[in-house]
Each structure stands twice: as structure tokens, then as C-alpha cells.
Amino acid sequence: MTLIKSISGIRGTIGGNTGENLTPVDTVKFAAAYGSWLKKESKKEKNKVVVGRDARISGKMIQELTMNTLIGLGIDVIDIGLSTTPTVEVAVPLEKADGGIILTASHNPKQWNALKLLNNKGEFLDGEAGAKILQIAETEDFEFSQVDDLGEISVIEDYIDRHIEEVLKLKLVDPEKVEQANLKVIVDAVNSSGGIAIPALLKKMGVEVIELYCEPNGHFPHNPEPLKEHLADICELVKKEKADFGIVVDPDVDRLAFIDENGEMFGEEYTLVACADYVLSKTSGNTVSNLSSSRALRDVTQKHGGSYEASAVGEVNVVKLMKDNNAVIGGEGNGGIIYPKAHYGRDSLVGAALFLTYLAEIGKKVSQLRAEYPSYFMSKNKIELTPDLDVDGILKAVEKRHSSEEISTVDGVKIDFPENWVHLRKSNTEPIIRIYTEAKSQQEADELAQKMIKEIRDIIS
Ligand code: MG
């Protein structure tokens, strides 16, 4: 039973006691805080917010609590119902709305839900806005509307189709070329809204689709995080059906992973690498990902003559650095593709459409494409500490020990060695340090992680 309140929103488990879980009371409080912040921020007489959800079992309940709270504050709501995170992001500017809320706990299991908050551009709120909303929720500084001023809910049922239309309009997406390539693709959408969006997009591009777990009923058939250990079924089916490849998305469709024609992982980190390779081959420019993402993006960007920058972890940080550096594409190594020509948010529909067009253009097998990229391997570990330890002090000591190396302290400590890297980050919710490493072999990545763990133990003792 958990409730995590942070500047990036509120996330928790369904059921149990108020204040310790995402109960109806907590949902209303947080929705009221967002609505109150929005009214102050926009200074407009009348505000409008787009609200959508993924297919979680609790989704409808949490969405109705959220929408009714907003109209209680005099805010109009556009209810786009079952949709995806990127669909809501696209809908906000198209509807000229003042904000957006998506009800989804992303890749977390079915007992979780969350409110993801957007600004009037359909982009994630920054830390400053998040902190203000937390404060309003804390002090319950709400003023609800009089009966004549209540907001209204209007329903738009086909927003996923509108989103698909927007994706197909992109210059680098070519449905005719894809149709001519006669591709057969398996889709695993973990029984959430990607089960509607991804097959519909693929069919519009003339792809033969075989649906695996595409029933949007919220009963996740496996852990919904798109990692190798959860994807045995689709890997098997790709081989059995002799498909060209497989597509996996998380419940709110902002993370995208591919399976090659042999049933092997393309590698979540390589979704962005391949999409960037395609985009950069048509549009020269720069790229951005976060500090915990693969170095392969840097290599591919340099191959095309662009420059690569890494931001702090978190979509809002990636987006900010992308804007500062005029990046033509960016995202997160965990399968999040951000293509500014579409919008500044991770969008698996955009990623899948770019990848399909690229495959159709080069006419190679997915495994052949993967073999062209530099191979890196990651190791993801954590070290558990006692709550009395000064984690910042430990990180400072690590930084000092490696002061002759290339170091970034934008987000924890990242040390870029010539052949590999390590990224240490403290958790805001638990007494742990996350230790991510990347190297040219799995063994080297694991060994580097163990070396860092030993170093931290040395510093503590
Ligand atoms: Mg997600």
C-alpha cells in the first residue's frame, strides 16, 4: 500500500486508507489542487482541460472523480475516455485546452494508478508547477464554484483516430511505402489502450497485424514493463507466425520496444537509436536523451554529424534540453521516442510509424538493422543504505575519487570512462542509490557495477 506524492504528480495503490493509497479522497484532493493551480496560472475566466485514461481496472473510477472535481471548480472538461498518454498530449493543443490529465500508472502493475499532469502545450509540468500543486493540495487551498458557474463535460470518442491522423501527416512517415513492403507484425499491448491504438495505426499503414493481448480490459497478462523477462509470449509468437517483427508498448503507450524476426529483443535502448538513425538520415541535427540512456545514441548522432547531449532523468528534463539544443529527435533509452515535429512528449505511435517507414525504405530484416549499431550492454543495480547515511555526501566522495574523469553532476553522478560509464542516482523515496552501468559486454557492465558498489561500501565504512 503506497501513495507517492512528488513534484511530478501523485501515484498510488487502489484501496485501503486515505493518505496511504490513491483513494477517491486523495484523487479528489489532488485533482482539486491541479484545477486550482490552473485557474490561478491561466488567469482566464473559463478554463478547459482534456482528460483521458489507460485501460486500468480503476481507470473509469479515477477519471470520473477527477472530471467531477474539475467541473466543481468551474473548469470545462473534454473527456476523451480510453486513450494513451501521447493521445492526451496531442489533444490539448488541438482542442486549445489549458491543460490535460492522464490517469495512468504507466508501467506499474494493475493495483496502481496515477494522475499525470500537462500544461497548455500538452507537455509535462515542470518541477516548479509541480511543487506549487503539492502545496495547494497540502493546505487544501480550494475554492469551488457556485452552482451557476459549474463546468461542463463534453465527450469526444475518436481521439485515438485523430492522433493516428496526426502521426500519418508527418513528412517522415510514409504509409504507401510501408504498405508496399508487405510487413507482418505482432502487437503485445498488455491488454491496455495500446491494443486499440497500435493495431489501428498499423492497419492504416497497410501492415498485416496479429494481436496478442490487445483487449483493453486492464487485466495485464504479464508484468507491464516492456523488459525481456516479461515478453516470452510475443518472442515465441513472432517466430511461430514467421512475422517480420513484434511491437510491445506499456499500458499508457509512451514506451516502445521491438522484437526481431528471430524472437530476440531488439533492445529497448535501441528503439530510440533506430528512430534517430532514420530521422538524422533525413534531417541533420542534434539529439538528446537522459544520462541513464545508451551511448549508442551518441555514436549514431556523431555518425550523422550532429551533437549529442544528456539531460537529467525525467521526460520534462529531456524535453527542456531538446528545446535548448534544437534537437531533431530525442527521448529516453527505456523506449521513449520524442519527435518534436509531432509534439514534445514520448509517443509510441510516432516511434512505430518512423520505424516502419525506415524498415520499408531500407528493406532489411530487423536483426540486420540491429547488427549495424554499436553493441552496448547495461547493468542496473542498487545499493541499499541505512536511513541515517548522508547519501549526498557519499555521492560527493565518489565524484572526488574520479575527478580526473569526464563527470556530470546534473543528476546524481555520471562518470563517463572512455570505454564505459556509470550513473549513480539517489532515490527520493527510499534509502538507496541506483547504479546503472554500460559497457561493451554484459560481463564488463556487471563487473563495473560491482566495482562501484565496493567503492561505495569503502566510503561508508
Ligand atoms: Mg508509460
Short mmCIF file of C-alpha atoms and ligand atoms in Angstrom, two decimals:
data_model
loop_
_atom_site.label_atom_id
_atom_site.label_comp_id
_atom_site.label_asym_id
_atom_site.label_seq_id
_atom_site.Cartn_x
_atom_site.Cartn_y
_atom_site.Cartn_z
CA MET A 1 0.00 0.00 0.00
CA THR A 2 1.66 3.18 -1.16
CA LEU A 3 1.00 6.80 -2.03
CA ILE A 4 3.87 8.71 -3.62
CA LYS A 5 3.42 12.47 -3.83
CA SER A 6 6.12 14.27 -5.77
CA ILE A 7 6.62 17.29 -7.97
CA SER A 8 5.91 15.06 -10.98
CA GLY A 9 2.46 14.07 -9.71
CA ILE A 10 0.71 11.62 -7.43
CA ARG A 11 0.85 7.84 -7.78
CA GLY A 12 -0.52 5.17 -5.53
CA THR A 13 -2.27 1.89 -4.98
CA ILE A 14 -6.04 1.48 -5.09
CA GLY A 15 -7.89 0.60 -1.87
CA GLY A 16 -7.07 0.98 1.81
CA ASN A 17 -6.72 4.07 3.94
CA THR A 18 -6.80 7.70 2.86
CA GLY A 19 -3.37 9.35 2.77
CA GLU A 20 -1.66 5.98 2.36
CA ASN A 21 -3.11 4.99 -1.02
CA LEU A 22 -4.66 6.60 -4.09
CA THR A 23 -8.17 6.54 -2.60
CA PRO A 24 -11.10 8.56 -4.01
CA VAL A 25 -10.42 11.21 -1.32
CA ASP A 26 -6.76 11.55 -2.37
CA THR A 27 -7.74 11.65 -6.04
CA VAL A 28 -10.24 14.48 -5.47
CA LYS A 29 -7.77 16.43 -3.37
CA PHE A 30 -5.04 16.25 -5.97
CA ALA A 31 -7.36 16.96 -8.91
CA ALA A 32 -8.67 19.99 -6.97
CA ALA A 33 -5.09 21.17 -6.39
CA TYR A 34 -4.30 20.90 -10.12
CA GLY A 35 -7.53 22.70 -11.09
CA SER A 36 -6.91 25.48 -8.54
CA TRP A 37 -3.33 25.94 -9.78
CA LEU A 38 -4.53 26.05 -13.40
CA LYS A 39 -7.13 28.74 -12.68
CA LYS A 40 -4.52 30.93 -10.94
CA GLU A 41 -1.95 30.31 -13.65
CA SER A 42 -4.15 30.96 -16.69
CA LYS A 43 -5.93 33.97 -15.16
CA LYS A 44 -8.80 33.16 -17.51
CA GLU A 45 -12.49 33.38 -16.73
CA LYS A 46 -13.14 29.90 -18.14
CA ASN A 47 -10.65 27.04 -18.41
CA LYS A 48 -10.74 23.77 -20.32
CA VAL A 49 -8.90 20.54 -19.50
CA VAL A 50 -8.58 17.33 -21.56
CA VAL A 51 -8.87 14.15 -19.50
CA GLY A 52 -8.08 10.61 -20.69
CA ARG A 53 -7.02 7.28 -19.21
CA ASP A 54 -5.38 3.98 -19.98
CA ALA A 55 -7.31 0.70 -19.62
CA ARG A 56 -6.62 0.07 -15.93
CA ILE A 57 -9.45 -1.52 -13.95
CA SER A 58 -9.58 1.56 -11.68
CA GLY A 59 -9.36 3.95 -14.65
CA LYS A 60 -13.02 4.85 -15.04
CA MET A 61 -13.48 5.46 -11.31
CA ILE A 62 -10.39 7.66 -11.03
CA GLN A 63 -11.28 9.53 -14.23
CA GLU A 64 -14.83 10.32 -13.08
CA LEU A 65 -13.61 11.54 -9.69
CA THR A 66 -11.08 13.76 -11.47
CA MET A 67 -13.54 15.17 -14.03
CA ASN A 68 -16.27 15.87 -11.47
CA THR A 69 -13.77 17.67 -9.24
CA LEU A 70 -12.69 19.87 -12.16
CA ILE A 71 -16.25 20.85 -13.10
CA GLY A 72 -16.83 21.59 -9.39
CA LEU A 73 -14.10 24.20 -9.77
CA GLY A 74 -15.88 25.66 -12.82
CA ILE A 75 -13.48 24.11 -15.32
CA ASP A 76 -14.84 22.59 -18.55
CA VAL A 77 -13.66 19.07 -19.29
CA ILE A 78 -13.13 17.29 -22.59
CA ASP A 79 -13.46 13.61 -21.80
CA ILE A 80 -11.52 11.57 -24.37
CA GLY A 81 -12.01 8.39 -22.34
CA LEU A 82 -9.89 5.37 -23.11
CA SER A 83 -6.76 6.77 -24.73
CA THR A 84 -2.98 6.98 -24.32
CA THR A 85 -0.59 9.43 -22.72
CA PRO A 86 0.56 10.78 -26.10
CA THR A 87 -3.06 10.99 -27.30
CA VAL A 88 -3.94 13.34 -24.43
CA GLU A 89 -0.75 15.32 -25.14
CA VAL A 90 -1.81 15.73 -28.77
CA ALA A 91 -5.40 16.60 -27.83
CA VAL A 92 -4.53 19.53 -25.51
CA PRO A 93 -3.25 21.92 -28.23
CA LEU A 94 -5.70 20.61 -30.85
CA GLU A 95 -8.59 21.44 -28.50
CA LYS A 96 -6.94 24.72 -27.42
CA ALA A 97 -7.26 23.47 -23.85
CA ASP A 98 -5.50 24.99 -20.85
CA GLY A 99 -4.19 21.68 -19.55
CA GLY A 100 -4.55 17.92 -19.53
CA ILE A 101 -4.66 14.99 -17.14
CA ILE A 102 -3.93 11.36 -17.95
CA LEU A 103 -4.98 8.69 -15.50
CA THR A 104 -2.32 6.02 -15.73
CA ALA A 105 0.41 4.49 -13.60
CA SER A 106 2.45 3.81 -16.75
CA HIS A 107 4.35 0.51 -16.49
CA ASN A 108 3.32 -0.19 -12.87
CA PRO A 109 1.16 -3.25 -12.10
CA LYS A 110 -2.65 -3.22 -12.12
CA GLN A 111 -3.23 -2.16 -8.50
CA TRP A 112 -1.58 1.20 -9.23
CA ASN A 113 -2.95 4.37 -10.75
CA ALA A 114 -1.76 7.97 -11.01
CA LEU A 115 -2.53 11.46 -12.25
CA LYS A 116 -0.08 12.72 -14.89
CA LEU A 117 -0.42 16.47 -15.35
CA LEU A 118 0.05 18.54 -18.50
CA ASN A 119 0.29 22.25 -19.27
CA ASN A 120 -1.47 24.17 -22.05
CA LYS A 121 1.00 22.86 -24.65
CA GLY A 122 0.22 19.26 -23.76
CA GLU A 123 3.65 18.86 -22.13
CA PHE A 124 4.51 17.62 -18.64
CA LEU A 125 4.55 20.24 -15.91
CA ASP A 126 7.94 21.37 -14.67
CA GLY A 127 9.14 20.95 -11.08
CA GLU A 128 8.14 24.47 -10.09
CA ALA A 129 4.50 23.96 -11.11
CA GLY A 130 4.53 20.51 -9.53
CA ALA A 131 5.73 21.93 -6.22
CA LYS A 132 3.00 24.59 -6.25
CA ILE A 133 0.32 21.95 -6.84
CA LEU A 134 1.65 19.83 -3.98
CA GLN A 135 1.48 22.84 -1.72
CA ILE A 136 -2.11 23.65 -2.71
CA ALA A 137 -3.05 20.01 -2.01
CA GLU A 138 -1.28 20.13 1.36
CA THR A 139 -3.08 23.28 2.52
CA GLU A 140 -6.38 22.35 0.80
CA ASP A 141 -6.48 25.86 -0.58
CA PHE A 142 -9.53 25.23 -2.80
CA GLU A 143 -12.41 27.48 -3.75
CA PHE A 144 -15.19 25.62 -5.52
CA SER A 145 -17.66 27.27 -7.89
CA GLN A 146 -21.20 28.48 -7.26
CA VAL A 147 -23.99 26.44 -8.79
CA ASP A 148 -24.39 28.68 -11.84
CA ASP A 149 -20.69 28.52 -12.65
CA LEU A 150 -20.04 24.76 -12.67
CA GLY A 151 -18.04 23.42 -15.60
CA GLU A 152 -19.37 21.04 -18.23
CA ILE A 153 -18.12 17.71 -19.54
CA SER A 154 -18.10 17.08 -23.28
CA VAL A 155 -17.18 13.71 -24.72
CA ILE A 156 -15.02 13.06 -27.80
CA GLU A 157 -14.83 9.35 -28.56
CA ASP A 158 -12.47 9.13 -31.52
CA TYR A 159 -9.32 10.84 -30.25
CA ILE A 160 -7.09 7.85 -30.90
CA ASP A 161 -8.12 8.07 -34.58
CA ARG A 162 -7.38 11.80 -34.61
CA HIS A 163 -4.00 11.09 -33.05
CA ILE A 164 -3.28 8.49 -35.76
CA GLU A 165 -4.20 11.06 -38.44
CA GLU A 166 -1.66 13.47 -36.94
CA VAL A 167 1.04 10.76 -37.00
CA LEU A 168 0.30 9.86 -40.63
CA LYS A 169 0.62 13.53 -41.64
CA LEU A 170 4.29 13.59 -40.58
CA LYS A 171 6.65 14.06 -43.52
CA LEU A 172 8.94 11.21 -42.48
CA VAL A 173 6.04 8.77 -42.15
CA ASP A 174 5.16 7.11 -45.45
CA PRO A 175 2.19 4.71 -45.29
CA GLU A 176 2.35 3.89 -49.04
CA LYS A 177 5.98 2.80 -48.79
CA VAL A 178 5.16 0.68 -45.73
CA GLU A 179 2.17 -0.91 -47.47
CA GLN A 180 4.39 -1.95 -50.42
CA ALA A 181 6.79 -3.68 -48.02
CA ASN A 182 4.10 -6.25 -47.06
CA LEU A 183 5.06 -6.46 -43.41
CA LYS A 184 3.54 -8.78 -40.83
CA VAL A 185 3.77 -7.57 -37.23
CA ILE A 186 2.71 -8.99 -33.85
CA VAL A 187 1.49 -6.47 -31.24
CA ASP A 188 1.56 -7.02 -27.45
CA ALA A 189 -0.22 -4.11 -25.75
CA VAL A 190 -0.59 -5.80 -22.35
CA ASN A 191 -4.40 -5.50 -22.62
CA SER A 192 -4.39 -1.73 -22.35
CA SER A 193 -5.23 1.11 -24.73
CA GLY A 194 -2.24 0.39 -26.98
CA GLY A 195 -4.34 -2.60 -28.04
CA ILE A 196 -6.61 -0.14 -29.85
CA ALA A 197 -4.06 2.46 -30.96
CA ILE A 198 -1.17 0.38 -32.32
CA PRO A 199 -3.15 -2.14 -34.44
CA ALA A 200 -5.28 0.73 -35.84
CA LEU A 201 -2.16 2.70 -36.81
CA LEU A 202 -0.52 -0.36 -38.39
CA LYS A 203 -3.61 -1.25 -40.41
CA LYS A 204 -3.73 2.33 -41.75
CA MET A 205 -0.16 1.75 -42.96
CA GLY A 206 -1.07 -1.48 -44.76
CA VAL A 207 0.61 -3.79 -42.24
CA GLU A 208 -0.76 -7.25 -41.50
CA VAL A 209 -1.35 -7.27 -37.74
CA ILE A 210 -1.60 -10.20 -35.35
CA GLU A 211 -2.94 -9.04 -31.99
CA LEU A 212 -1.59 -10.53 -28.77
CA TYR A 213 -3.06 -9.06 -25.54
CA CYS A 214 -4.82 -6.22 -27.35
CA GLU A 215 -8.11 -6.43 -25.39
CA PRO A 216 -8.24 -3.15 -23.41
CA ASN A 217 -9.65 -4.66 -20.21
CA GLY A 218 -6.84 -3.74 -17.80
CA HIS A 219 -6.05 -7.35 -16.87
CA PHE A 220 -2.33 -7.30 -17.61
CA PRO A 221 -1.30 -10.81 -18.73
CA HIS A 222 2.31 -10.18 -17.67
CA ASN A 223 4.26 -7.51 -15.81
CA PRO A 224 3.57 -4.44 -17.96
CA GLU A 225 7.12 -3.09 -18.04
CA PRO A 226 8.45 -3.93 -21.54
CA LEU A 227 11.54 -5.85 -20.40
CA LYS A 228 12.86 -9.11 -21.85
CA GLU A 229 11.88 -11.21 -18.81
CA HIS A 230 8.19 -10.28 -19.31
CA LEU A 231 7.99 -10.82 -23.07
CA ALA A 232 8.40 -14.57 -23.62
CA ASP A 233 4.93 -14.91 -25.26
CA ILE A 234 5.44 -12.39 -28.03
CA CYS A 235 9.00 -13.62 -28.70
CA GLU A 236 7.57 -17.11 -29.22
CA LEU A 237 4.68 -15.90 -31.39
CA VAL A 238 6.89 -13.83 -33.71
CA LYS A 239 8.85 -16.98 -34.55
CA LYS A 240 5.79 -19.21 -34.84
CA GLU A 241 3.96 -16.78 -37.16
CA LYS A 242 7.14 -16.00 -39.13
CA ALA A 243 6.37 -12.32 -38.56
CA ASP A 244 8.74 -9.54 -39.61
CA PHE A 245 8.91 -8.28 -36.06
CA GLY A 246 6.99 -7.61 -32.84
CA ILE A 247 5.88 -4.38 -31.18
CA VAL A 248 5.45 -4.05 -27.42
CA VAL A 249 4.07 -0.98 -25.62
CA ASP A 250 3.44 -0.23 -21.96
CA PRO A 251 -0.12 0.44 -20.65
CA ASP A 252 -0.13 4.18 -21.50
CA VAL A 253 1.77 3.76 -24.79
CA ASP A 254 4.75 6.03 -24.20
CA ARG A 255 7.30 3.20 -24.12
CA LEU A 256 8.03 1.15 -27.21
CA ALA A 257 10.12 -1.99 -27.70
CA PHE A 258 10.69 -4.25 -30.71
CA ILE A 259 11.27 -8.00 -31.09
CA ASP A 260 13.26 -9.08 -34.16
CA GLU A 261 12.15 -11.75 -36.68
CA ASN A 262 14.02 -14.44 -34.69
CA GLY A 263 12.11 -13.68 -31.50
CA GLU A 264 15.06 -11.82 -29.95
CA MET A 265 14.84 -8.44 -28.24
CA PHE A 266 15.86 -5.54 -30.47
CA GLY A 267 16.73 -3.94 -27.14
CA GLU A 268 14.62 -1.24 -25.54
CA GLU A 269 17.59 1.14 -25.69
CA TYR A 270 17.79 0.66 -29.46
CA THR A 271 14.24 1.83 -30.24
CA LEU A 272 15.42 5.43 -29.95
CA VAL A 273 18.74 4.64 -31.68
CA ALA A 274 16.97 3.25 -34.78
CA CYS A 275 14.34 6.03 -34.94
CA ALA A 276 17.10 8.63 -34.54
CA ASP A 277 19.20 6.97 -37.23
CA TYR A 278 16.27 7.32 -39.64
CA VAL A 279 15.37 10.89 -38.67
CA LEU A 280 19.01 12.03 -38.81
CA SER A 281 19.44 10.46 -42.26
CA LYS A 282 16.75 12.90 -43.49
CA THR A 283 17.20 15.91 -41.17
CA SER A 284 20.64 16.80 -39.90
CA GLY A 285 20.73 18.00 -36.32
CA ASN A 286 21.27 17.15 -32.68
CA THR A 287 19.86 14.58 -30.28
CA VAL A 288 19.17 14.36 -26.54
CA SER A 289 18.46 11.52 -24.15
CA ASN A 290 18.85 11.17 -20.40
CA LEU A 291 22.06 10.33 -18.53
CA SER A 292 20.93 6.74 -17.95
CA SER A 293 20.42 6.02 -21.67
CA SER A 294 22.74 4.13 -24.00
CA ARG A 295 25.84 5.71 -25.52
CA ALA A 296 24.73 4.18 -28.83
CA LEU A 297 22.62 7.30 -29.49
CA ARG A 298 25.71 9.49 -29.15
CA ASP A 299 27.59 7.25 -31.62
CA VAL A 300 24.77 7.27 -34.19
CA THR A 301 24.33 11.05 -33.84
CA GLN A 302 28.04 11.67 -34.41
CA LYS A 303 27.97 9.35 -37.44
CA HIS A 304 25.42 11.75 -38.96
CA GLY A 305 27.50 14.80 -37.99
CA GLY A 306 25.26 16.00 -35.16
CA SER A 307 25.97 16.54 -31.50
CA TYR A 308 24.51 14.64 -28.56
CA GLU A 309 23.63 15.93 -25.08
CA ALA A 310 22.36 14.11 -21.99
CA SER A 311 19.83 15.51 -19.53
CA ALA A 312 18.72 14.59 -16.02
CA VAL A 313 16.33 11.65 -15.87
CA GLY A 314 12.66 12.56 -16.38
CA GLU A 315 10.74 13.45 -19.53
CA VAL A 316 10.40 17.11 -18.58
CA ASN A 317 14.23 17.41 -18.35
CA VAL A 318 14.76 15.67 -21.69
CA VAL A 319 12.23 17.97 -23.36
CA LYS A 320 13.83 21.11 -21.91
CA LEU A 321 17.30 20.14 -23.14
CA MET A 322 15.89 19.16 -26.54
CA LYS A 323 14.44 22.66 -26.90
CA ASP A 324 17.67 24.30 -25.69
CA ASN A 325 19.74 22.27 -28.19
CA ASN A 326 17.30 22.31 -31.11
CA ALA A 327 17.28 18.51 -31.10
CA VAL A 328 15.59 16.92 -34.12
CA ILE A 329 14.78 13.80 -32.08
CA GLY A 330 15.33 12.64 -28.52
CA GLY A 331 13.84 10.63 -25.74
CA GLU A 332 14.68 8.05 -23.16
CA GLY A 333 16.60 4.82 -23.51
CA ASN A 334 13.69 2.91 -22.00
CA GLY A 335 11.85 3.09 -25.33
CA GLY A 336 10.53 6.67 -25.18
CA ILE A 337 10.62 8.46 -28.54
CA ILE A 338 10.19 12.24 -28.63
CA TYR A 339 9.92 13.69 -32.12
CA PRO A 340 9.31 17.47 -31.96
CA LYS A 341 7.73 17.60 -35.44
CA ALA A 342 4.88 15.65 -33.80
CA HIS A 343 4.99 17.03 -30.23
CA TYR A 344 7.27 17.23 -27.21
CA GLY A 345 6.22 14.00 -25.49
CA ARG A 346 7.15 10.34 -25.65
CA ASP A 347 4.91 8.79 -28.29
CA SER A 348 4.97 5.11 -29.29
CA LEU A 349 2.67 5.72 -32.26
CA VAL A 350 5.18 8.19 -33.68
CA GLY A 351 8.07 5.80 -32.90
CA ALA A 352 6.36 2.81 -34.53
CA ALA A 353 5.43 4.80 -37.65
CA LEU A 354 9.00 6.12 -38.09
CA PHE A 355 10.48 2.64 -37.55
CA LEU A 356 8.10 1.05 -40.07
CA THR A 357 8.90 3.67 -42.69
CA TYR A 358 12.62 3.19 -42.11
CA LEU A 359 12.36 -0.59 -42.42
CA ALA A 360 10.32 -0.29 -45.61
CA GLU A 361 12.87 2.13 -47.04
CA ILE A 362 16.00 0.07 -46.30
CA GLY A 363 14.41 -3.32 -46.96
CA LYS A 364 16.46 -5.06 -44.28
CA LYS A 365 15.48 -7.55 -41.65
CA VAL A 366 15.15 -6.16 -38.13
CA SER A 367 18.06 -8.32 -36.88
CA GLN A 368 20.26 -6.98 -39.71
CA LEU A 369 19.44 -3.40 -38.77
CA ARG A 370 20.24 -4.10 -35.12
CA ALA A 371 23.60 -5.64 -36.07
CA GLU A 372 24.64 -2.34 -37.69
CA TYR A 373 24.55 -0.48 -34.39
CA PRO A 374 27.35 -0.46 -31.83
CA SER A 375 26.62 -3.05 -29.16
CA TYR A 376 26.43 -1.88 -25.57
CA PHE A 377 25.20 -3.76 -22.53
CA MET A 378 23.69 -2.32 -19.38
CA SER A 379 23.62 -3.49 -15.81
CA LYS A 380 21.01 -2.00 -13.46
CA ASN A 381 21.70 -2.40 -9.75
CA LYS A 382 21.03 -0.66 -6.47
CA ILE A 383 22.71 -0.45 -3.12
CA GLU A 384 20.55 -0.35 0.00
CA LEU A 385 21.66 2.06 2.69
CA THR A 386 20.53 2.80 6.21
CA PRO A 387 18.35 5.95 6.50
CA ASP A 388 20.90 7.72 8.73
CA LEU A 389 23.56 7.85 5.98
CA ASP A 390 24.26 11.09 4.11
CA VAL A 391 23.64 9.98 0.52
CA ASP A 392 24.67 13.33 -1.00
CA GLY A 393 27.94 13.12 0.93
CA ILE A 394 28.57 9.62 -0.43
CA LEU A 395 27.96 10.80 -4.00
CA LYS A 396 30.29 13.78 -3.45
CA ALA A 397 33.01 11.39 -2.26
CA VAL A 398 32.59 9.22 -5.38
CA GLU A 399 32.80 12.33 -7.53
CA LYS A 400 36.03 13.38 -5.81
CA ARG A 401 37.63 9.98 -6.29
CA HIS A 402 37.04 10.20 -10.04
CA SER A 403 37.69 13.90 -10.54
CA SER A 404 40.15 13.21 -13.37
CA GLU A 405 37.39 11.56 -15.46
CA GLU A 406 34.59 13.15 -17.50
CA ILE A 407 31.89 13.75 -14.87
CA SER A 408 28.36 15.14 -14.90
CA THR A 409 26.57 16.05 -11.66
CA VAL A 410 23.36 17.27 -13.31
CA ASP A 411 21.52 14.30 -11.82
CA GLY A 412 23.45 12.26 -9.24
CA VAL A 413 26.93 11.42 -10.51
CA LYS A 414 27.64 10.15 -14.01
CA ILE A 415 31.20 9.12 -14.81
CA ASP A 416 32.00 8.69 -18.50
CA PHE A 417 35.05 6.48 -18.83
CA PRO A 418 36.45 6.11 -22.37
CA GLU A 419 35.07 2.56 -22.80
CA ASN A 420 32.07 2.55 -20.43
CA TRP A 421 30.06 4.63 -17.98
CA VAL A 422 28.42 4.52 -14.58
CA HIS A 423 25.47 6.60 -13.37
CA LEU A 424 24.69 6.84 -9.65
CA ARG A 425 21.39 8.36 -8.51
CA LYS A 426 19.79 8.58 -5.15
CA SER A 427 16.13 7.71 -4.78
CA ASN A 428 13.79 10.37 -3.39
CA THR A 429 11.56 7.80 -1.76
CA GLU A 430 13.86 5.07 -0.38
CA PRO A 431 17.35 4.97 1.19
CA ILE A 432 19.02 3.51 -1.89
CA ILE A 433 21.46 4.53 -4.61
CA ARG A 434 20.68 3.25 -8.10
CA ILE A 435 23.76 2.16 -10.01
CA TYR A 436 23.47 1.90 -13.78
CA THR A 437 26.45 0.91 -15.88
CA GLU A 438 27.02 0.37 -19.59
CA ALA A 439 29.93 -1.34 -21.31
CA LYS A 440 30.89 -3.30 -24.42
CA SER A 441 29.95 -6.64 -22.83
CA GLN A 442 27.47 -7.75 -20.19
CA GLN A 443 30.28 -9.11 -18.05
CA GLU A 444 32.13 -5.80 -18.14
CA ALA A 445 28.96 -3.87 -17.25
CA ASP A 446 28.25 -6.22 -14.31
CA GLU A 447 31.85 -6.00 -13.10
CA LEU A 448 31.87 -2.21 -13.29
CA ALA A 449 28.69 -2.15 -11.18
CA GLN A 450 30.24 -4.45 -8.57
CA LYS A 451 33.35 -2.26 -8.51
CA MET A 452 31.21 0.83 -7.81
CA ILE A 453 29.23 -0.97 -5.10
CA LYS A 454 32.51 -1.91 -3.42
CA GLU A 455 33.73 1.67 -3.72
CA ILE A 456 30.57 2.99 -2.02
CA ARG A 457 30.94 0.40 0.75
CA ASP A 458 34.54 1.59 1.24
CA ILE A 459 33.38 5.21 1.52
CA ILE A 460 30.71 4.32 4.09
CA SER A 461 32.99 2.22 6.30
MG MG B 1 4.38 4.75 -19.68
#
